Amino acid sequence: MNSLSSLTLNPKKCAGFLIEQMDGEVVLMHPGKNIIIHSNETAALIWQLCDGSKSVDDIIELLSSAYPDAREQIAKDVPETVQLLRKQGALDGG
Amino acid sequence: MTAPKKLSRRDAIKLLGAAAGATVLANLPSKWSTPELASGVLPVHAQTSFAYPYAFRSCGDFLFDYGGIALNGVVSWDFPVVIAPSDSGIELDYSISLTIASGSATLLSASNGTVSTIDGTVSIPVDLQITGFNWHADAGAILSLGRVLVTWVFRDPSLGGGNCTRQINYWWHED
């Protein structure tokens, strides 16, 4: 019996999103798709790093180098956030 | 894909600043905090600045994790789309693209077409034939993987702008 399951490709921001920052909160909006996503700065930073050229592991390593005290947390947060952003339509599969 | 390289903290912060964009994230967070996301849908009545009578409300959830069983190597997915207001007879053009990273697959459905909404919604079936298997003795060996992307636009551009896309990432393996 054969089955299908998921795969991971380099994440890439979906085109057409507008980004606004206000009072420590970041808002991603896509008027054509009728989507609005409220995020904090770290979630928005992850989204910004998804340019299609970096794998999830690359993003983890980059952020871990910048925030070495949170390496373990970043390794957990980045894949979860990428998956959520994909589910919300803000990222392509890459 | 190359292996991640070790960076000094200074170089990493420089790269982050360049990637984040000075105009938006003027100051990188001084320390890491748990990412937070909350999504919503722009209400139709808030779209007055766009001057379109219709808008895409949804074209389905992104299927990042897809599980299913193929019969004779053929899998089928439904790709629904919802517009607002929920009128009937609104023509939408769709296009389907198949990107294969390994193995082979054939799109059995037409790669583009036009359909009309009924009460604001319409759905198209997409059939994919996974072909060219090389069966492996090891269970779980990856045989084929790829991505199916469906893009919707209003056939009459004066009715609605932008597009709506839905993507399914799949891989095919032997259990």
Coordinates of C-alpha atoms in Angstrom, one line a residue, chain A residues 12-18 29-30 33 47 89-92, chain B residues 163 165:
Chain A
K12 CA 9.2 31.8 0.0
K13 CA 7.1 34.8 0.8
C14 CA 3.9 34.9 -1.3
A15 CA 3.9 37.9 -3.7
G16 CA 1.4 40.7 -3.1
F17 CA 1.7 41.0 0.7
L18 CA 1.9 44.5 2.3
M29 CA -1.9 42.1 4.5
H30 CA -2.9 40.7 1.1
K33 CA -6.6 37.4 -1.2
W47 CA 8.7 35.7 7.3
G89 CA -1.2 31.6 2.9
A90 CA 1.8 33.9 3.6
L91 CA 4.4 31.5 2.3
D92 CA 4.8 29.4 -0.8
Chain B
N163 CA -5.5 36.2 -7.5
T165 CA -3.6 30.4 -5.0

